[in-house]
Amino acid sequence: MQTVLVIGSGGREYELARQMSLSAAVGSVIVAPGNAGTALLSKTVNAPIGPIEIEAQIALVKERSVDTVIIGPDASVAAGVGDALRAEGVAVFGPNLQPGKLESSKAFAADFMKRHNVPQPEFWTAGNLEEALEIIADKSPKSYVLKADGLAAGKGVVLPRSKQEAVQTLELMFSSDAYDGAGMTGVVIQERLSGPEVSAFAVSDGKDIFMLPFAQDHKRLQDGDQGPNTGGMGSYCPVPGTIVDSEQTAKIHDIAKKTIAAIASDGTPYQGVLYIGLMLAKQRGGDPVVIEYNARFGDPETQVLLTSMQQSGVDVADLLTSAANDDISHLQVPTSVKASLTVAIAAIGYPNSPRKGDVIHGLGKKYKNVVVQHAGTAKKDSDIVTAGGRVLYVTGFGDTVAEAAQHAYAAIGKDGIHFADMQYRTDIGYQAI
Ligand code: AMP
Ligand code: GLY
């Protein structure tokens, strides 16, 4: 029986831990640091260790004889948690620092795609403000996007509406920590494309890949894609053929295979999940173009992807631990995939300053075809209370996206899961339904 350590504390990590706890091959699960919900999963305990506390993680792994570590957050990848734990002889799901740069440096990713002929928008890199201003001097501001080079907690991409906004953004990116300092090392200026966006996820053991279904995200706070950007208010999978046809699907799978092979040929094989953000670009006749790589699972995409895989008969714990242990060749992609759809329930004030401490009701009830994943929750006396912006995810599943949506929404509200002044979108999955 394996002991598995999951690093992270959000809804993504709740779902990773839940899948591990479901497996007969897993004897115990530790989540570091976890949340109030992960502590309630069977066979699971939390450990109060942060995502980049590498020394404490190493000590924990030794003390508890951990067999496999599953890394959730991008910050852990970028801090070198994968390298450090592999050096201790532990199997790790999550890439090393070097291939992790595909996410943590936009300039590295652009150069990688150029060297390996992966379709991407046209791009220019600038190491300082003067260079950047020169690059945009003769361009229309609506023809490009500005990307701060480093990790910027999802805030590092700006689509300027005017020349003035572009110049101001560049000044901020290079000079301050307005973008978490992500632009101070450089900025990538990218051709602006348009078309539907699809997220692809390839689980890899370093050689083979296992393609998960495609998913779509909902970044804006309010219905109709209005309001401020958030970490993600919902997601669903699989994406129907009316949005991604079989030819585009084959091209995306080729991009995933090519990327994993190219990373290995660059020297450090990729073990973990590669998240590929794509645009089916009108400017390329609908062909998929990579607009970003992430070196980890998406949040909240994980909540739907793993629920769907489990409902489609895949042993998710086996998939992830096998990827960490160098061999996924025995795992089969299911021929027919169940749909899942998740609705993020956020606290009032999210995304700026979420209120904490509201009692969450309805968690004890059973809901048909629903999994509830905790994210920003805490235990207070005998209650579970809100403790973050995105508090929990209500994930429905079924044969179709519409059915999954019905189940998810049936579990939310006065007679189901609720708390004071909660915010959620009522149109998740509109693209597919
Ligand atoms: P990223 O963090 O790179 O995925 O960018 C965040 C969002 O910005 C994407 O989901 C797109 O909606 C948008 N975006 C990024 N790159 C481009 C591009 N080259 N053209 C148009 N939109 C883009
Ligand atoms: N849902 C977007 C992300 O995880 O980056």
CSV table of C-alpha atoms and ligand atoms in Angstrom, one decimal:
chain,number,residue,atom,x,y,z
A,1,MET,CA,0.0,0.0,0.0
A,2,GLN,CA,1.4,3.4,-1.0
A,3,THR,CA,1.6,6.5,1.1
A,4,VAL,CA,1.0,9.6,-1.1
A,5,LEU,CA,1.7,13.2,-0.3
A,6,VAL,CA,-0.4,15.9,-2.1
A,7,ILE,CA,1.1,19.4,-2.0
A,8,GLY,CA,-1.3,22.3,-2.0
A,9,SER,CA,-4.5,23.5,-0.4
A,10,GLY,CA,-7.2,24.4,-3.0
A,11,GLY,CA,-10.0,22.7,-4.8
A,12,ARG,CA,-7.5,21.1,-7.2
A,13,GLU,CA,-5.6,19.5,-4.3
A,14,TYR,CA,-8.9,18.4,-2.7
A,15,GLU,CA,-9.7,16.5,-5.9
A,16,LEU,CA,-6.2,15.0,-6.2
A,17,ALA,CA,-6.4,13.8,-2.6
A,18,ARG,CA,-10.0,12.5,-3.1
A,19,GLN,CA,-8.8,10.4,-6.0
A,20,MET,CA,-5.9,9.0,-4.0
A,21,SER,CA,-8.2,8.2,-1.0
A,22,LEU,CA,-10.5,6.2,-3.4
A,23,SER,CA,-7.7,3.9,-4.5
A,24,ALA,CA,-7.3,0.4,-2.9
A,25,ALA,CA,-3.6,0.7,-3.7
A,26,VAL,CA,-3.2,3.8,-1.5
A,27,GLY,CA,-3.0,3.2,2.3
A,28,SER,CA,-2.7,6.8,3.4
A,29,VAL,CA,-2.8,10.3,2.0
A,30,ILE,CA,-1.2,13.4,3.5
A,31,VAL,CA,-2.1,16.8,2.2
A,32,ALA,CA,0.3,19.7,2.9
A,33,PRO,CA,-1.2,22.0,4.0
A,34,GLY,CA,-4.7,21.0,2.8
A,35,ASN,CA,-8.0,22.5,3.9
A,36,ALA,CA,-10.9,21.7,6.2
A,37,GLY,CA,-12.3,19.3,3.5
A,38,THR,CA,-9.2,17.3,2.8
A,39,ALA,CA,-9.0,16.5,6.6
A,40,LEU,CA,-12.4,14.8,6.3
A,41,LEU,CA,-11.5,12.5,3.4
A,42,SER,CA,-11.0,8.8,4.3
A,43,LYS,CA,-7.4,7.7,5.0
A,44,THR,CA,-6.3,11.4,4.7
A,45,VAL,CA,-4.6,13.8,7.2
A,46,ASN,CA,-3.3,17.3,6.7
A,47,ALA,CA,0.2,18.4,7.5
A,48,PRO,CA,0.9,22.1,8.3
A,49,ILE,CA,3.6,22.6,5.6
A,50,GLY,CA,3.4,25.2,2.9
A,51,PRO,CA,3.9,24.6,-0.9
A,52,ILE,CA,7.5,25.8,-1.0
A,53,GLU,CA,8.7,24.7,2.4
A,54,ILE,CA,11.1,22.2,0.8
A,55,GLU,CA,13.1,21.3,3.9
A,56,ALA,CA,9.9,20.5,5.9
A,57,GLN,CA,8.6,18.5,2.9
A,58,ILE,CA,11.8,16.4,2.8
A,59,ALA,CA,11.5,15.8,6.5
A,60,LEU,CA,7.9,14.8,6.2
A,61,VAL,CA,8.6,12.4,3.3
A,62,LYS,CA,11.3,10.7,5.3
A,63,GLU,CA,9.3,10.5,8.5
A,64,ARG,CA,6.2,9.1,6.9
A,65,SER,CA,8.0,7.0,4.3
A,66,VAL,CA,6.1,8.7,1.5
A,67,ASP,CA,6.2,6.7,-1.8
A,68,THR,CA,4.8,9.3,-4.2
A,69,VAL,CA,4.4,13.0,-4.1
A,70,ILE,CA,1.8,14.8,-6.2
A,71,ILE,CA,2.5,18.5,-6.7
A,72,GLY,CA,-0.5,20.8,-7.1
A,73,PRO,CA,0.6,24.5,-7.3
A,74,ASP,CA,2.8,26.2,-9.9
A,75,ALA,CA,4.7,27.9,-7.1
A,76,SER,CA,6.0,24.5,-5.9
A,77,VAL,CA,7.2,23.6,-9.4
A,78,ALA,CA,8.9,27.0,-9.8
A,79,ALA,CA,10.5,26.6,-6.4
A,80,GLY,CA,12.2,23.3,-7.4
A,81,VAL,CA,10.1,21.0,-5.2
A,82,GLY,CA,10.3,18.3,-7.9
A,83,ASP,CA,14.1,18.4,-8.1
A,84,ALA,CA,14.6,18.4,-4.4
A,85,LEU,CA,12.2,15.5,-3.6
A,86,ARG,CA,13.5,13.4,-6.6
A,87,ALA,CA,17.0,13.9,-5.2
A,88,GLU,CA,15.7,12.2,-2.0
A,89,GLY,CA,14.6,9.2,-4.1
A,90,VAL,CA,10.9,9.8,-3.9
A,91,ALA,CA,8.6,9.4,-7.0
A,92,VAL,CA,7.2,12.8,-7.9
A,93,PHE,CA,4.2,13.8,-10.1
A,94,GLY,CA,5.2,17.3,-11.2
A,95,PRO,CA,8.1,18.4,-13.4
A,96,ASN,CA,11.5,19.6,-12.4
A,97,LEU,CA,12.5,23.2,-12.6
A,98,GLN,CA,13.9,23.2,-16.1
A,99,PRO,CA,10.8,22.0,-18.0
A,100,GLY,CA,8.7,23.9,-15.4
A,101,LYS,CA,10.1,27.1,-17.1
A,102,LEU,CA,7.5,26.5,-19.8
A,103,GLU,CA,5.1,28.0,-17.3
A,104,SER,CA,7.3,30.2,-15.2
A,105,SER,CA,9.0,32.1,-18.1
A,106,LYS,CA,7.0,33.2,-21.1
A,107,ALA,CA,10.3,34.0,-23.0
A,108,PHE,CA,11.6,30.4,-22.3
A,109,ALA,CA,8.3,29.0,-23.6
A,110,ALA,CA,8.3,31.2,-26.8
A,111,ASP,CA,11.9,30.2,-27.5
A,112,PHE,CA,11.1,26.5,-26.9
A,113,MET,CA,8.1,26.6,-29.3
A,114,LYS,CA,10.2,28.3,-31.9
A,115,ARG,CA,13.1,25.8,-31.6
A,116,HIS,CA,10.7,22.8,-31.8
A,117,ASN,CA,8.2,24.2,-34.4
A,118,VAL,CA,5.2,24.3,-32.1
A,119,PRO,CA,2.5,26.6,-33.5
A,120,GLN,CA,2.4,29.8,-31.5
A,121,PRO,CA,1.5,33.5,-32.1
A,122,GLU,CA,4.1,35.6,-33.7
A,123,PHE,CA,6.2,37.1,-30.8
A,124,TRP,CA,8.9,39.6,-29.9
A,125,THR,CA,10.9,39.6,-26.6
A,126,ALA,CA,12.1,42.7,-24.9
A,127,GLY,CA,14.6,42.9,-22.0
A,128,ASN,CA,14.0,46.5,-21.1
A,129,LEU,CA,11.4,49.2,-21.6
A,130,GLU,CA,13.2,50.9,-24.5
A,131,GLU,CA,13.2,47.7,-26.5
A,132,ALA,CA,9.6,47.1,-25.8
A,133,LEU,CA,8.5,50.6,-26.8
A,134,GLU,CA,10.4,50.2,-30.1
A,135,ILE,CA,8.7,46.9,-30.8
A,136,ILE,CA,5.2,48.4,-30.4
A,137,ALA,CA,6.0,51.7,-32.0
A,138,ASP,CA,4.6,50.9,-35.4
A,139,LYS,CA,1.9,48.4,-34.3
A,140,SER,CA,-1.8,49.0,-33.6
A,141,PRO,CA,-2.4,48.5,-29.9
A,142,LYS,CA,-5.2,46.0,-30.6
A,143,SER,CA,-2.9,43.8,-32.7
A,144,TYR,CA,-0.8,42.5,-29.8
A,145,VAL,CA,-0.8,41.3,-26.1
A,146,LEU,CA,1.7,42.0,-23.4
A,147,LYS,CA,3.0,39.2,-21.2
A,148,ALA,CA,5.2,39.7,-18.2
A,149,ASP,CA,7.9,37.0,-18.4
A,150,GLY,CA,7.6,35.4,-15.0
A,151,LEU,CA,4.8,34.0,-12.7
A,152,ALA,CA,2.3,36.7,-12.0
A,153,ALA,CA,-0.5,34.8,-10.3
A,154,GLY,CA,-2.6,34.9,-13.5
A,155,LYS,CA,-2.4,38.7,-13.8
A,156,GLY,CA,0.6,38.9,-16.2
A,157,VAL,CA,-1.2,39.1,-19.5
A,158,VAL,CA,-2.6,42.4,-20.7
A,159,LEU,CA,-4.7,43.1,-23.9
A,160,PRO,CA,-4.2,46.8,-24.3
A,161,ARG,CA,-7.1,48.9,-25.7
A,162,SER,CA,-5.0,51.9,-26.6
A,163,LYS,CA,-1.4,52.9,-27.2
A,164,GLN,CA,-1.4,54.8,-24.0
A,165,GLU,CA,-2.5,51.8,-22.0
A,166,ALA,CA,0.2,49.7,-23.7
A,167,VAL,CA,2.9,52.2,-22.8
A,168,GLN,CA,1.6,52.5,-19.2
A,169,THR,CA,1.4,48.7,-18.8
A,170,LEU,CA,5.0,48.2,-20.1
A,171,GLU,CA,6.3,50.9,-17.7
A,172,LEU,CA,4.6,49.2,-14.8
A,173,MET,CA,5.8,45.7,-15.9
A,174,PHE,CA,9.4,46.7,-16.1
A,175,SER,CA,9.6,49.1,-13.2
A,176,SER,CA,7.6,47.8,-10.3
A,177,ASP,CA,6.1,44.8,-8.5
A,178,ALA,CA,2.6,45.6,-9.9
A,179,TYR,CA,2.9,42.3,-11.8
A,180,ASP,CA,4.5,40.5,-8.9
A,181,GLY,CA,7.8,41.6,-10.4
A,182,ALA,CA,7.1,39.2,-13.2
A,183,GLY,CA,7.9,41.7,-15.9
A,184,MET,CA,11.1,43.0,-14.5
A,185,THR,CA,13.2,40.3,-16.2
A,186,GLY,CA,11.5,40.8,-19.5
A,187,VAL,CA,8.2,41.0,-21.5
A,188,VAL,CA,7.0,39.0,-24.4
A,189,ILE,CA,4.9,40.9,-26.9
A,190,GLN,CA,2.6,38.5,-28.8
A,191,GLU,CA,0.5,38.7,-31.9
A,192,ARG,CA,-3.2,39.0,-30.7
A,193,LEU,CA,-5.3,36.1,-32.0
A,194,SER,CA,-9.0,35.4,-31.6
A,195,GLY,CA,-11.1,32.3,-31.5
A,196,PRO,CA,-12.4,29.7,-29.0
A,197,GLU,CA,-10.0,28.8,-26.2
A,198,VAL,CA,-9.6,25.2,-25.2
A,199,SER,CA,-7.4,23.7,-22.5
A,200,ALA,CA,-5.6,20.4,-23.1
A,201,PHE,CA,-4.0,18.2,-20.4
A,202,ALA,CA,-1.4,15.6,-21.2
A,203,VAL,CA,-0.3,13.3,-18.3
A,204,SER,CA,3.2,12.0,-19.0
A,205,ASP,CA,5.7,9.6,-17.4
A,206,GLY,CA,8.4,11.4,-19.4
A,207,LYS,CA,7.9,9.3,-22.6
A,208,ASP,CA,4.2,8.3,-23.2
A,209,ILE,CA,1.2,10.6,-22.8
A,210,PHE,CA,-2.3,10.0,-21.6
A,211,MET,CA,-4.6,12.7,-23.0
A,212,LEU,CA,-7.3,13.8,-20.6
A,213,PRO,CA,-10.5,15.4,-22.2
A,214,PHE,CA,-10.4,19.0,-23.3
A,215,ALA,CA,-11.9,21.5,-20.9
A,216,GLN,CA,-13.0,25.1,-20.9
A,217,ASP,CA,-12.6,27.7,-18.1
A,218,HIS,CA,-14.7,30.6,-17.1
A,219,LYS,CA,-12.4,33.3,-15.8
A,220,ARG,CA,-14.8,36.2,-15.3
A,221,LEU,CA,-16.7,36.6,-12.1
A,222,GLN,CA,-20.2,37.1,-13.5
A,223,ASP,CA,-22.6,35.5,-16.0
A,224,GLY,CA,-22.0,36.3,-19.7
A,225,ASP,CA,-18.3,36.6,-19.1
A,226,GLN,CA,-18.7,40.0,-17.4
A,227,GLY,CA,-16.9,41.5,-14.3
A,228,PRO,CA,-13.4,41.1,-13.1
A,229,ASN,CA,-11.0,38.2,-13.9
A,230,THR,CA,-10.8,35.5,-11.3
A,231,GLY,CA,-8.9,32.3,-10.8
A,232,GLY,CA,-11.8,30.5,-12.4
A,233,MET,CA,-15.5,30.5,-11.6
A,234,GLY,CA,-16.2,27.1,-13.3
A,235,SER,CA,-15.2,24.6,-15.8
A,236,TYR,CA,-16.6,21.7,-17.7
A,237,CYS,CA,-15.4,18.8,-19.9
A,238,PRO,CA,-15.3,17.2,-22.4
A,239,VAL,CA,-15.5,20.1,-24.9
A,240,PRO,CA,-18.1,19.1,-27.7
A,241,GLY,CA,-17.2,18.4,-31.3
A,242,THR,CA,-19.1,21.5,-32.3
A,243,ILE,CA,-16.3,23.5,-30.7
A,244,VAL,CA,-13.3,21.3,-31.4
A,245,ASP,CA,-13.7,19.0,-34.4
A,246,SER,CA,-11.8,15.8,-34.9
A,247,GLU,CA,-9.2,17.4,-37.2
A,248,GLN,CA,-8.4,20.1,-34.5
A,249,THR,CA,-8.4,17.4,-31.9
A,250,ALA,CA,-5.8,15.4,-33.8
A,251,LYS,CA,-3.7,18.5,-34.2
A,252,ILE,CA,-3.9,19.3,-30.5
A,253,HIS,CA,-2.8,15.7,-29.6
A,254,ASP,CA,0.1,16.1,-32.0
A,255,ILE,CA,1.1,19.3,-30.3
A,256,ALA,CA,1.1,17.5,-26.9
A,257,LYS,CA,3.1,14.5,-28.1
A,258,LYS,CA,5.6,16.8,-29.9
A,259,THR,CA,6.0,19.0,-26.8
A,260,ILE,CA,6.6,16.0,-24.4
A,261,ALA,CA,9.2,14.5,-26.9
A,262,ALA,CA,10.9,17.9,-27.4
A,263,ILE,CA,11.2,18.4,-23.6
A,264,ALA,CA,12.9,15.0,-23.3
A,265,SER,CA,15.2,15.8,-26.2
A,266,ASP,CA,16.2,19.1,-24.4
A,267,GLY,CA,17.5,16.9,-21.6
A,268,THR,CA,15.0,16.7,-18.7
A,269,PRO,CA,11.9,14.5,-19.3
A,270,TYR,CA,8.6,15.8,-18.1
A,271,GLN,CA,6.8,13.8,-15.4
A,272,GLY,CA,3.5,15.2,-14.4
A,273,VAL,CA,0.7,16.9,-16.3
A,274,LEU,CA,1.3,19.5,-19.0
A,275,TYR,CA,-1.5,22.0,-19.4
A,276,ILE,CA,-1.7,23.5,-22.8
A,277,GLY,CA,-3.8,26.6,-23.3
A,278,LEU,CA,-4.8,26.8,-27.0
A,279,MET,CA,-6.7,29.1,-29.2
A,280,LEU,CA,-8.5,27.8,-32.3
A,281,ALA,CA,-7.3,30.8,-34.2
A,282,LYS,CA,-9.4,32.5,-36.8
A,283,GLN,CA,-6.2,34.0,-38.2
A,284,ARG,CA,-4.9,30.4,-38.8
A,285,GLY,CA,-8.1,29.0,-40.4
A,286,GLY,CA,-9.1,27.5,-37.0
A,287,ASP,CA,-5.9,25.7,-36.4
A,288,PRO,CA,-4.9,25.3,-32.7
A,289,VAL,CA,-2.2,27.7,-31.6
A,290,VAL,CA,-0.5,27.4,-28.2
A,291,ILE,CA,-1.0,30.6,-26.2
A,292,GLU,CA,0.5,29.2,-22.9
A,293,TYR,CA,1.9,26.2,-21.2
A,294,ASN,CA,1.3,25.5,-17.6
A,295,ALA,CA,3.4,22.9,-15.7
A,296,ARG,CA,0.6,21.6,-13.5
A,297,PHE,CA,-3.1,20.8,-13.3
A,298,GLY,CA,-5.6,23.6,-13.8
A,299,ASP,CA,-7.8,24.8,-10.9
A,300,PRO,CA,-10.8,24.2,-11.3
A,301,GLU,CA,-10.2,22.0,-14.4
A,302,THR,CA,-8.9,19.2,-12.2
A,303,GLN,CA,-12.2,19.0,-10.4
A,304,VAL,CA,-14.0,18.1,-13.7
A,305,LEU,CA,-11.2,16.2,-15.4
A,306,LEU,CA,-10.6,13.7,-12.6
A,307,THR,CA,-14.2,13.3,-11.8
A,308,SER,CA,-14.9,12.5,-15.5
A,309,MET,CA,-12.0,10.1,-15.6
A,310,GLN,CA,-13.2,8.3,-12.5
A,311,GLN,CA,-16.8,8.1,-13.8
A,312,SER,CA,-15.4,6.8,-17.1
A,313,GLY,CA,-13.6,3.9,-15.4
A,314,VAL,CA,-10.1,5.2,-15.2
A,315,ASP,CA,-8.1,4.5,-12.0
A,316,VAL,CA,-6.9,8.0,-11.5
A,317,ALA,CA,-4.6,7.2,-8.6
A,318,ASP,CA,-2.9,4.6,-10.7
A,319,LEU,CA,-2.5,7.0,-13.6
A,320,LEU,CA,-0.9,9.7,-11.5
A,321,THR,CA,1.3,7.5,-9.3
A,322,SER,CA,2.4,5.5,-12.5
A,323,ALA,CA,3.4,8.7,-14.2
A,324,ALA,CA,5.5,9.6,-11.2
A,325,ASN,CA,7.0,6.1,-11.3
A,326,ASP,CA,8.0,6.2,-15.0
A,327,ASP,CA,5.4,4.0,-16.7
A,328,ILE,CA,1.8,4.8,-17.8
A,329,SER,CA,1.9,2.4,-20.7
A,330,HIS,CA,-0.7,0.0,-19.1
A,331,LEU,CA,-3.3,2.8,-18.8
A,332,GLN,CA,-6.0,3.1,-21.5
A,333,VAL,CA,-7.8,6.3,-22.5
A,334,PRO,CA,-11.5,5.5,-22.2
A,335,THR,CA,-13.4,5.3,-25.6
A,336,SER,CA,-16.4,7.1,-24.1
A,337,VAL,CA,-16.0,9.9,-21.6
A,338,LYS,CA,-18.6,11.0,-19.0
A,339,ALA,CA,-19.2,14.8,-18.7
A,340,SER,CA,-18.5,16.9,-15.6
A,341,LEU,CA,-19.2,20.5,-14.8
A,342,THR,CA,-18.1,22.5,-11.8
A,343,VAL,CA,-19.4,25.7,-10.3
A,344,ALA,CA,-17.2,27.7,-8.0
A,345,ILE,CA,-18.9,29.1,-5.0
A,346,ALA,CA,-17.1,32.3,-3.9
A,347,ALA,CA,-17.3,34.5,-0.8
A,348,ILE,CA,-18.7,38.0,-1.0
A,349,GLY,CA,-15.9,40.5,-1.8
A,350,TYR,CA,-14.1,38.0,-4.0
A,351,PRO,CA,-11.8,38.5,-5.9
A,352,ASN,CA,-10.5,41.6,-4.1
A,353,SER,CA,-11.2,41.1,-0.4
A,354,PRO,CA,-13.4,38.1,0.4
A,355,ARG,CA,-15.2,38.0,3.6
A,356,LYS,CA,-14.3,35.1,5.9
A,357,GLY,CA,-16.1,33.2,8.7
A,358,ASP,CA,-19.5,32.5,7.2
A,359,VAL,CA,-21.0,29.1,8.2
A,360,ILE,CA,-21.4,26.8,5.2
A,361,HIS,CA,-24.7,24.9,5.2
A,362,GLY,CA,-25.8,21.7,3.3
A,363,LEU,CA,-22.4,19.9,3.3
A,364,GLY,CA,-23.8,16.9,5.2
A,365,LYS,CA,-26.5,16.1,2.6
A,366,LYS,CA,-26.2,13.6,-0.2
A,367,TYR,CA,-26.7,15.0,-3.7
A,368,LYS,CA,-27.2,12.9,-6.8
A,369,ASN,CA,-24.2,12.7,-9.2
A,370,VAL,CA,-22.4,15.5,-7.3
A,371,VAL,CA,-18.9,15.8,-5.7
A,372,VAL,CA,-18.2,18.8,-3.5
A,373,GLN,CA,-14.6,19.9,-3.5
A,374,HIS,CA,-13.4,22.2,-0.7
A,375,ALA,CA,-11.0,25.1,-1.4
A,376,GLY,CA,-11.2,28.1,1.0
A,377,THR,CA,-12.8,26.4,4.0
A,378,ALA,CA,-11.9,26.1,7.7
A,379,LYS,CA,-13.2,24.3,10.7
A,380,LYS,CA,-14.6,26.4,13.5
A,381,ASP,CA,-16.1,24.5,16.4
A,382,SER,CA,-18.5,22.0,14.9
A,383,ASP,CA,-19.0,24.2,11.7
A,384,ILE,CA,-17.2,24.4,8.4
A,385,VAL,CA,-16.8,28.1,7.6
A,386,THR,CA,-15.6,30.2,4.6
A,387,ALA,CA,-11.9,30.9,4.8
A,388,GLY,CA,-10.9,32.2,1.3
A,389,GLY,CA,-12.2,33.6,-2.0
A,390,ARG,CA,-13.2,30.5,-3.9
A,391,VAL,CA,-14.7,28.6,-1.0
A,392,LEU,CA,-15.8,25.4,-2.7
A,393,TYR,CA,-16.7,23.7,-5.9
A,394,VAL,CA,-19.9,21.9,-6.7
A,395,THR,CA,-19.2,19.4,-9.4
A,396,GLY,CA,-22.0,17.5,-11.3
A,397,PHE,CA,-21.5,14.6,-13.6
A,398,GLY,CA,-23.5,12.7,-16.2
A,399,ASP,CA,-23.7,11.6,-19.8
A,400,THR,CA,-23.8,15.1,-21.2
A,401,VAL,CA,-22.6,18.5,-20.1
A,402,ALA,CA,-26.2,19.6,-19.8
A,403,GLU,CA,-27.0,16.7,-17.4
A,404,ALA,CA,-23.8,17.5,-15.4
A,405,ALA,CA,-24.9,21.1,-15.1
A,406,GLN,CA,-28.4,20.1,-13.9
A,407,HIS,CA,-26.9,18.0,-11.1
A,408,ALA,CA,-24.4,20.6,-10.0
A,409,TYR,CA,-27.0,23.4,-9.9
A,410,ALA,CA,-29.6,21.2,-8.2
A,411,ALA,CA,-27.2,21.0,-5.2
A,412,ILE,CA,-26.7,24.7,-4.8
A,413,GLY,CA,-29.1,27.0,-3.0
A,414,LYS,CA,-31.4,27.3,0.0
A,415,ASP,CA,-32.2,23.6,0.2
A,416,GLY,CA,-28.6,22.6,-0.7
A,417,ILE,CA,-25.2,24.0,-0.3
A,418,HIS,CA,-25.2,27.7,0.7
A,419,PHE,CA,-23.8,30.4,2.8
A,420,ALA,CA,-24.5,34.1,3.4
A,421,ASP,CA,-24.0,36.3,0.3
A,422,MET,CA,-22.3,33.6,-1.7
A,423,GLN,CA,-21.5,34.4,-5.4
A,424,TYR,CA,-21.5,31.9,-8.3
A,425,ARG,CA,-22.2,31.9,-12.0
A,426,THR,CA,-25.4,30.4,-13.3
A,427,ASP,CA,-24.2,29.9,-16.8
A,428,ILE,CA,-21.2,27.6,-16.5
A,429,GLY,CA,-20.9,25.4,-19.6
A,430,TYR,CA,-23.0,27.8,-21.8
A,431,GLN,CA,-20.5,27.1,-24.6
A,432,ALA,CA,-21.5,23.5,-24.7
A,433,ILE,CA,-25.2,23.5,-23.6
B,1,AMP,P1,-2.3,33.3,-20.6
B,1,AMP,O1,-2.1,33.5,-19.1
B,1,AMP,O2,-1.1,33.3,-21.4
B,1,AMP,O3,-3.2,32.1,-20.9
B,1,AMP,O4,-3.2,34.4,-21.0
B,1,AMP,C1,-4.4,34.7,-20.3
B,1,AMP,C2,-5.6,35.0,-21.3
B,1,AMP,O5,-5.2,36.1,-22.2
B,1,AMP,C3,-5.8,33.8,-22.2
B,1,AMP,O6,-6.7,32.9,-21.7
B,1,AMP,C4,-6.4,34.6,-23.4
B,1,AMP,O7,-7.8,34.8,-23.3
B,1,AMP,C5,-5.6,35.8,-23.5
B,1,AMP,N1,-4.5,35.7,-24.4
B,1,AMP,C6,-3.3,35.3,-24.2
B,1,AMP,N2,-2.5,35.3,-25.2
B,1,AMP,C7,-3.3,35.8,-26.2
B,1,AMP,C8,-3.0,36.1,-27.6
B,1,AMP,N3,-1.8,35.8,-28.2
B,1,AMP,N4,-4.0,36.6,-28.3
B,1,AMP,C9,-5.3,36.8,-27.8
B,1,AMP,N5,-5.5,36.6,-26.5
B,1,AMP,C10,-4.5,36.1,-25.7
B,2,GLY,N1,-7.9,27.6,-14.4
B,2,GLY,C1,-6.8,28.2,-14.9
B,2,GLY,C2,-5.5,27.8,-14.3
B,2,GLY,O1,-5.5,26.9,-13.5
B,2,GLY,O2,-4.5,28.3,-14.6
